Amino acid sequence: MQYIECPLCGRALAETGNVLRCEVGHAYDIARQGYVSMLGGDASKGTADTPAMVQAREAFLGKGHYSAIADAVAEAAAAALADGAQGCVAEVGAGTGYYLSAVLDRVSDRPGIALDISKAASKRAARAHLRIGAIVSDAWDRLPMRDGAVAVLLDIFSPRNPAEFERVLAPGGVLIVVTPTPRHLGEIVETLGMLVVDDRKDERLETAFEGRFERVTTMLVERRLELLHDDVSAVAGMGPSAWHAAGDLSARVAALGEPTPVTLSVNVVTYRQISFG
Ligand SMILES: [Zn+2]
């Protein structure tokens, strides 16, 4: 509670029964499954992960295929927190809470806030770790965190809202961003009709953060995965590409070798606010 605030008016929230309420009277229900819904009425829910996508994500991540990413993020977060920044760990577009849980396992004294626009994802995130509070929220709106409440903010394959990221980060806090390189899943993107990573993504990321954040460290994480057909279907079904994948996905997957070698390739980048040096 000490880290969050009313996303509509920025006032403190108090818990009464199963409701969080600010002094103006904006009220947010705490669901039976443990998450709080703070989605505005005009939110673009069309982009939220469906229960099927969340299930695919949980199945795929549960097999440990992306554990190298979770390890690198946890390492970067632990290093940043060792510098003494006060506040919680929060993740935008947290999905099932997989990466946030990995960070909380590594830093035992911090609470975590999982934000996601998907109710199905927030339901999972609320159960993913004892120290996670899950909030259904739109990354493009005002975030439900207080100014300077966040010591480490995670953004892993997720939307970026630089102005809000800057507002919620604590002095000395860090933003950890994970983006795919053009090689990521390169062996299967075309076969599966998945979104192709833009070669200039890295450049566009820098432009979006210009004037607010500066890059401190960059870690390239690359692994060779051996995926079974079920894994390939899950990875195609869990991300934004699920919206673009053709209906004949299962036929395309069946045409692949089993196991299929696939490259995991992402950059784990740590940023600091320029204003705090
Ligand atoms: Zn309010």
PDB file of C-alpha atoms in Angstrom, residues 45-248:
ATOM      1  CA  LYS A  45      -8.620  -4.126 -23.631  1.00  0.00           C
ATOM      2  CA  GLY A  46      -8.277  -5.503 -27.149  1.00  0.00           C
ATOM      3  CA  THR A  47      -4.547  -5.807 -26.623  1.00  0.00           C
ATOM      4  CA  ALA A  48      -4.823  -7.778 -23.374  1.00  0.00           C
ATOM      5  CA  ASP A  49      -3.551 -11.347 -23.331  1.00  0.00           C
ATOM      6  CA  THR A  50      -6.429 -13.819 -23.484  1.00  0.00           C
ATOM      7  CA  PRO A  51      -6.655 -16.767 -21.062  1.00  0.00           C
ATOM      8  CA  ALA A  52      -5.364 -19.014 -23.882  1.00  0.00           C
ATOM      9  CA  MET A  53      -2.315 -16.798 -24.410  1.00  0.00           C
ATOM     10  CA  VAL A  54      -1.622 -16.706 -20.680  1.00  0.00           C
ATOM     11  CA  GLN A  55      -1.852 -20.492 -20.536  1.00  0.00           C
ATOM     12  CA  ALA A  56       0.579 -20.837 -23.453  1.00  0.00           C
ATOM     13  CA  ARG A  57       2.969 -18.427 -21.745  1.00  0.00           C
ATOM     14  CA  GLU A  58       2.823 -20.277 -18.444  1.00  0.00           C
ATOM     15  CA  ALA A  59       3.397 -23.637 -20.146  1.00  0.00           C
ATOM     16  CA  PHE A  60       6.373 -22.353 -22.137  1.00  0.00           C
ATOM     17  CA  LEU A  61       8.058 -20.387 -19.333  1.00  0.00           C
ATOM     18  CA  GLY A  62       7.407 -23.231 -16.892  1.00  0.00           C
ATOM     19  CA  LYS A  63       9.700 -25.441 -18.956  1.00  0.00           C
ATOM     20  CA  GLY A  64      12.581 -23.057 -18.312  1.00  0.00           C
ATOM     21  CA  HIS A  65      13.265 -22.103 -21.940  1.00  0.00           C
ATOM     22  CA  TYR A  66      13.651 -18.440 -20.970  1.00  0.00           C
ATOM     23  CA  SER A  67      15.359 -19.032 -17.612  1.00  0.00           C
ATOM     24  CA  ALA A  68      18.539 -17.420 -18.957  1.00  0.00           C
ATOM     25  CA  ILE A  69      16.566 -14.180 -19.386  1.00  0.00           C
ATOM     26  CA  ALA A  70      15.144 -14.418 -15.850  1.00  0.00           C
ATOM     27  CA  ASP A  71      18.645 -15.050 -14.456  1.00  0.00           C
ATOM     28  CA  ALA A  72      20.129 -12.062 -16.291  1.00  0.00           C
ATOM     29  CA  VAL A  73      17.298  -9.772 -15.169  1.00  0.00           C
ATOM     30  CA  ALA A  74      17.588 -10.958 -11.547  1.00  0.00           C
ATOM     31  CA  GLU A  75      21.327 -10.391 -11.642  1.00  0.00           C
ATOM     32  CA  ALA A  76      20.940  -6.865 -13.033  1.00  0.00           C
ATOM     33  CA  ALA A  77      18.222  -6.066 -10.457  1.00  0.00           C
ATOM     34  CA  ALA A  78      20.279  -7.391  -7.542  1.00  0.00           C
ATOM     35  CA  ALA A  79      23.275  -5.332  -8.657  1.00  0.00           C
ATOM     36  CA  ALA A  80      21.147  -2.195  -8.882  1.00  0.00           C
ATOM     37  CA  LEU A  81      19.570  -2.752  -5.452  1.00  0.00           C
ATOM     38  CA  ALA A  82      22.980  -3.299  -3.901  1.00  0.00           C
ATOM     39  CA  ASP A  83      23.586   0.381  -4.683  1.00  0.00           C
ATOM     40  CA  GLY A  84      20.962   1.185  -2.048  1.00  0.00           C
ATOM     41  CA  ALA A  85      17.963   2.557  -3.929  1.00  0.00           C
ATOM     42  CA  GLN A  86      14.827   2.533  -1.763  1.00  0.00           C
ATOM     43  CA  GLY A  87      11.509   1.196  -2.957  1.00  0.00           C
ATOM     44  CA  CYS A  88       9.758  -1.789  -4.455  1.00  0.00           C
ATOM     45  CA  VAL A  89      10.353  -3.857  -7.581  1.00  0.00           C
ATOM     46  CA  ALA A  90       7.669  -3.366 -10.223  1.00  0.00           C
ATOM     47  CA  GLU A  91       7.073  -4.887 -13.645  1.00  0.00           C
ATOM     48  CA  VAL A  92       5.065  -3.378 -16.481  1.00  0.00           C
ATOM     49  CA  GLY A  93       3.400  -5.992 -18.689  1.00  0.00           C
ATOM     50  CA  ALA A  94       4.258  -8.561 -16.034  1.00  0.00           C
ATOM     51  CA  GLY A  95       2.242 -11.384 -17.585  1.00  0.00           C
ATOM     52  CA  THR A  96       2.274 -14.400 -15.294  1.00  0.00           C
ATOM     53  CA  GLY A  97       4.850 -12.801 -12.964  1.00  0.00           C
ATOM     54  CA  TYR A  98       7.629 -15.138 -14.095  1.00  0.00           C
ATOM     55  CA  TYR A  99      10.443 -12.573 -14.305  1.00  0.00           C
ATOM     56  CA  LEU A 100       9.302 -10.543 -11.296  1.00  0.00           C
ATOM     57  CA  SER A 101       9.270 -13.730  -9.188  1.00  0.00           C
ATOM     58  CA  ALA A 102      12.832 -14.487 -10.258  1.00  0.00           C
ATOM     59  CA  VAL A 103      13.917 -11.028  -9.084  1.00  0.00           C
ATOM     60  CA  LEU A 104      12.032 -11.317  -5.760  1.00  0.00           C
ATOM     61  CA  ASP A 105      13.649 -14.700  -5.118  1.00  0.00           C
ATOM     62  CA  ARG A 106      17.006 -13.008  -5.494  1.00  0.00           C
ATOM     63  CA  VAL A 107      16.270  -9.930  -3.345  1.00  0.00           C
ATOM     64  CA  SER A 108      14.526 -11.134  -0.216  1.00  0.00           C
ATOM     65  CA  ASP A 109      13.534  -7.799   1.341  1.00  0.00           C
ATOM     66  CA  ARG A 110      11.535  -6.112  -1.425  1.00  0.00           C
ATOM     67  CA  PRO A 111       7.856  -6.278  -2.302  1.00  0.00           C
ATOM     68  CA  GLY A 112       6.854  -6.621  -5.961  1.00  0.00           C
ATOM     69  CA  ILE A 113       4.096  -5.004  -7.998  1.00  0.00           C
ATOM     70  CA  ALA A 114       2.953  -6.781 -11.170  1.00  0.00           C
ATOM     71  CA  LEU A 115       1.094  -4.602 -13.663  1.00  0.00           C
ATOM     72  CA  ASP A 116      -0.672  -6.068 -16.667  1.00  0.00           C
ATOM     73  CA  ILE A 117      -3.671  -5.093 -18.750  1.00  0.00           C
ATOM     74  CA  SER A 118      -4.826  -8.720 -18.796  1.00  0.00           C
ATOM     75  CA  LYS A 119      -7.026 -10.021 -15.974  1.00  0.00           C
ATOM     76  CA  ALA A 120      -6.078 -13.591 -16.825  1.00  0.00           C
ATOM     77  CA  ALA A 121      -2.393 -12.704 -16.509  1.00  0.00           C
ATOM     78  CA  SER A 122      -2.905 -10.750 -13.261  1.00  0.00           C
ATOM     79  CA  LYS A 123      -4.705 -13.707 -11.740  1.00  0.00           C
ATOM     80  CA  ARG A 124      -1.587 -15.834 -12.326  1.00  0.00           C
ATOM     81  CA  ALA A 125       0.828 -13.117 -11.231  1.00  0.00           C
ATOM     82  CA  ALA A 126      -1.021 -12.697  -7.907  1.00  0.00           C
ATOM     83  CA  ARG A 127      -0.277 -16.354  -7.158  1.00  0.00           C
ATOM     84  CA  ALA A 128       3.236 -16.417  -8.581  1.00  0.00           C
ATOM     85  CA  HIS A 129       5.031 -15.165  -5.457  1.00  0.00           C
ATOM     86  CA  LEU A 130       4.090 -14.316  -1.849  1.00  0.00           C
ATOM     87  CA  ARG A 131       5.476 -10.792  -2.195  1.00  0.00           C
ATOM     88  CA  ILE A 132       3.699  -9.912  -5.471  1.00  0.00           C
ATOM     89  CA  GLY A 133       0.725  -7.580  -5.504  1.00  0.00           C
ATOM     90  CA  ALA A 134      -0.940  -7.762  -8.939  1.00  0.00           C
ATOM     91  CA  ILE A 135      -2.777  -4.815 -10.504  1.00  0.00           C
ATOM     92  CA  VAL A 136      -4.747  -4.824 -13.748  1.00  0.00           C
ATOM     93  CA  SER A 137      -3.638  -1.596 -15.366  1.00  0.00           C
ATOM     94  CA  ASP A 138      -2.907  -0.059 -18.759  1.00  0.00           C
ATOM     95  CA  ALA A 139       0.775   0.802 -19.310  1.00  0.00           C
ATOM     96  CA  TRP A 140      -0.268   3.805 -21.432  1.00  0.00           C
ATOM     97  CA  ASP A 141      -2.254   5.383 -18.577  1.00  0.00           C
ATOM     98  CA  ARG A 142      -0.932   6.962 -15.386  1.00  0.00           C
ATOM     99  CA  LEU A 143       0.660   4.082 -13.478  1.00  0.00           C
ATOM    100  CA  PRO A 144      -0.810   3.312 -10.026  1.00  0.00           C
ATOM    101  CA  MET A 145       2.508   3.879  -8.235  1.00  0.00           C
ATOM    102  CA  ARG A 146       3.570   6.902  -6.182  1.00  0.00           C
ATOM    103  CA  ASP A 147       6.318   9.239  -7.355  1.00  0.00           C
ATOM    104  CA  GLY A 148       9.699   7.650  -6.691  1.00  0.00           C
ATOM    105  CA  ALA A 149       8.213   4.460  -5.206  1.00  0.00           C
ATOM    106  CA  VAL A 150      10.065   2.000  -7.443  1.00  0.00           C
ATOM    107  CA  ALA A 151      13.704   0.986  -6.982  1.00  0.00           C
ATOM    108  CA  VAL A 152      13.741  -1.410  -9.936  1.00  0.00           C
ATOM    109  CA  LEU A 153      11.278  -1.247 -12.806  1.00  0.00           C
ATOM    110  CA  LEU A 154      11.158  -4.160 -15.248  1.00  0.00           C
ATOM    111  CA  ASP A 155       9.941  -3.904 -18.832  1.00  0.00           C
ATOM    112  CA  ILE A 156      10.345  -7.242 -20.580  1.00  0.00           C
ATOM    113  CA  PHE A 157       8.950  -7.488 -24.130  1.00  0.00           C
ATOM    114  CA  SER A 158       6.415  -4.883 -22.966  1.00  0.00           C
ATOM    115  CA  PRO A 159       5.069  -1.408 -23.790  1.00  0.00           C
ATOM    116  CA  ARG A 160       7.163   1.563 -22.662  1.00  0.00           C
ATOM    117  CA  ASN A 161       5.841   4.748 -21.111  1.00  0.00           C
ATOM    118  CA  PRO A 162       9.021   6.827 -20.547  1.00  0.00           C
ATOM    119  CA  ALA A 163       7.350   9.779 -18.766  1.00  0.00           C
ATOM    120  CA  GLU A 164       5.614   7.526 -16.246  1.00  0.00           C
ATOM    121  CA  PHE A 165       8.689   5.327 -15.839  1.00  0.00           C
ATOM    122  CA  GLU A 166      10.635   8.441 -14.925  1.00  0.00           C
ATOM    123  CA  ARG A 167       7.975   9.598 -12.444  1.00  0.00           C
ATOM    124  CA  VAL A 168       7.701   6.325 -10.488  1.00  0.00           C
ATOM    125  CA  LEU A 169      11.416   5.524 -10.300  1.00  0.00           C
ATOM    126  CA  ALA A 170      13.184   6.290  -7.003  1.00  0.00           C
ATOM    127  CA  PRO A 171      16.376   8.361  -6.906  1.00  0.00           C
ATOM    128  CA  GLY A 172      19.149   5.953  -7.860  1.00  0.00           C
ATOM    129  CA  GLY A 173      16.597   3.439  -9.144  1.00  0.00           C
ATOM    130  CA  VAL A 174      16.995   1.574 -12.418  1.00  0.00           C
ATOM    131  CA  LEU A 175      14.864   0.592 -15.355  1.00  0.00           C
ATOM    132  CA  ILE A 176      15.650  -2.838 -16.825  1.00  0.00           C
ATOM    133  CA  VAL A 177      14.415  -3.350 -20.381  1.00  0.00           C
ATOM    134  CA  VAL A 178      14.525  -6.623 -22.304  1.00  0.00           C
ATOM    135  CA  THR A 179      14.104  -6.501 -26.068  1.00  0.00           C
ATOM    136  CA  PRO A 180      14.543  -9.211 -28.686  1.00  0.00           C
ATOM    137  CA  THR A 181      17.373  -8.871 -31.215  1.00  0.00           C
ATOM    138  CA  PRO A 182      16.671  -9.583 -34.905  1.00  0.00           C
ATOM    139  CA  ARG A 183      18.047 -13.116 -34.336  1.00  0.00           C
ATOM    140  CA  HIS A 184      15.491 -13.953 -31.638  1.00  0.00           C
ATOM    141  CA  LEU A 185      13.454 -17.034 -32.671  1.00  0.00           C
ATOM    142  CA  GLY A 186      14.814 -16.342 -36.172  1.00  0.00           C
ATOM    143  CA  GLU A 187      14.465 -19.978 -37.288  1.00  0.00           C
ATOM    144  CA  ILE A 188      10.690 -20.061 -36.794  1.00  0.00           C
ATOM    145  CA  VAL A 189       9.285 -16.526 -37.183  1.00  0.00           C
ATOM    146  CA  GLU A 190       8.549 -16.791 -40.878  1.00  0.00           C
ATOM    147  CA  THR A 191       7.261 -20.341 -40.801  1.00  0.00           C
ATOM    148  CA  LEU A 192       4.843 -19.420 -38.063  1.00  0.00           C
ATOM    149  CA  GLY A 193       3.811 -16.040 -39.467  1.00  0.00           C
ATOM    150  CA  MET A 194       5.076 -14.315 -36.314  1.00  0.00           C
ATOM    151  CA  LEU A 195       5.990 -10.654 -36.066  1.00  0.00           C
ATOM    152  CA  VAL A 196       9.481  -9.986 -37.374  1.00  0.00           C
ATOM    153  CA  VAL A 197      11.695  -7.916 -35.106  1.00  0.00           C
ATOM    154  CA  ASP A 198      12.526  -4.552 -36.594  1.00  0.00           C
ATOM    155  CA  ASP A 199      16.298  -4.140 -37.152  1.00  0.00           C
ATOM    156  CA  ARG A 200      16.080  -0.617 -35.806  1.00  0.00           C
ATOM    157  CA  LYS A 201      14.287  -1.492 -32.571  1.00  0.00           C
ATOM    158  CA  ASP A 202      17.366  -0.724 -30.487  1.00  0.00           C
ATOM    159  CA  GLU A 203      17.700   2.688 -32.069  1.00  0.00           C
ATOM    160  CA  ARG A 204      14.028   3.493 -31.528  1.00  0.00           C
ATOM    161  CA  LEU A 205      14.333   2.468 -27.890  1.00  0.00           C
ATOM    162  CA  GLU A 206      17.134   4.981 -27.369  1.00  0.00           C
ATOM    163  CA  THR A 207      15.080   7.717 -29.021  1.00  0.00           C
ATOM    164  CA  ALA A 208      12.099   7.038 -26.760  1.00  0.00           C
ATOM    165  CA  PHE A 209      14.240   7.369 -23.639  1.00  0.00           C
ATOM    166  CA  GLU A 210      16.322  10.322 -24.842  1.00  0.00           C
ATOM    167  CA  GLY A 211      16.551  13.132 -22.303  1.00  0.00           C
ATOM    168  CA  ARG A 212      15.087  10.960 -19.514  1.00  0.00           C
ATOM    169  CA  PHE A 213      17.257   7.860 -19.229  1.00  0.00           C
ATOM    170  CA  GLU A 214      20.792   6.865 -20.024  1.00  0.00           C
ATOM    171  CA  ARG A 215      22.003   3.366 -20.732  1.00  0.00           C
ATOM    172  CA  VAL A 216      24.246   1.987 -17.984  1.00  0.00           C
ATOM    173  CA  THR A 217      24.822  -1.644 -18.958  1.00  0.00           C
ATOM    174  CA  THR A 218      23.861  -3.914 -21.845  1.00  0.00           C
ATOM    175  CA  MET A 219      23.934  -7.683 -21.559  1.00  0.00           C
ATOM    176  CA  LEU A 220      23.384  -9.837 -24.638  1.00  0.00           C
ATOM    177  CA  VAL A 221      21.718 -13.118 -23.656  1.00  0.00           C
ATOM    178  CA  GLU A 222      21.914 -15.784 -26.366  1.00  0.00           C
ATOM    179  CA  ARG A 223      21.109 -19.469 -26.119  1.00  0.00           C
ATOM    180  CA  ARG A 224      20.270 -22.291 -28.454  1.00  0.00           C
ATOM    181  CA  LEU A 225      16.941 -23.873 -27.523  1.00  0.00           C
ATOM    182  CA  GLU A 226      15.736 -27.274 -28.656  1.00  0.00           C
ATOM    183  CA  LEU A 227      11.968 -26.954 -28.902  1.00  0.00           C
ATOM    184  CA  LEU A 228       9.383 -29.693 -29.178  1.00  0.00           C
ATOM    185  CA  HIS A 229       6.299 -29.061 -31.319  1.00  0.00           C
ATOM    186  CA  ASP A 230       4.257 -28.198 -28.204  1.00  0.00           C
ATOM    187  CA  ASP A 231       6.869 -25.619 -27.213  1.00  0.00           C
ATOM    188  CA  VAL A 232       6.814 -24.044 -30.678  1.00  0.00           C
ATOM    189  CA  SER A 233       3.009 -23.809 -30.575  1.00  0.00           C
ATOM    190  CA  ALA A 234       3.211 -22.248 -27.101  1.00  0.00           C
ATOM    191  CA  VAL A 235       5.820 -19.663 -28.043  1.00  0.00           C
ATOM    192  CA  ALA A 236       3.780 -18.714 -31.108  1.00  0.00           C
ATOM    193  CA  GLY A 237       0.607 -18.507 -29.046  1.00  0.00           C
ATOM    194  CA  MET A 238       1.858 -16.561 -26.050  1.00  0.00           C
ATOM    195  CA  GLY A 239       3.065 -13.279 -27.492  1.00  0.00           C
ATOM    196  CA  PRO A 240       1.727 -10.425 -29.569  1.00  0.00           C
ATOM    197  CA  SER A 241       2.345 -12.640 -32.567  1.00  0.00           C
ATOM    198  CA  ALA A 242      -0.647 -14.706 -31.513  1.00  0.00           C
ATOM    199  CA  TRP A 243      -2.770 -11.996 -33.104  1.00  0.00           C
ATOM    200  CA  HIS A 244      -1.030 -12.482 -36.425  1.00  0.00           C
ATOM    201  CA  ALA A 245      -0.450 -16.213 -36.539  1.00  0.00           C
ATOM    202  CA  ALA A 246      -2.404 -17.891 -39.296  1.00  0.00           C
ATOM    203  CA  GLY A 247      -5.130 -20.388 -38.476  1.00  0.00           C
ATOM    204  CA  ASP A 248      -3.166 -23.306 -39.905  1.00  0.00           C
TER     205      ASP A 248
END
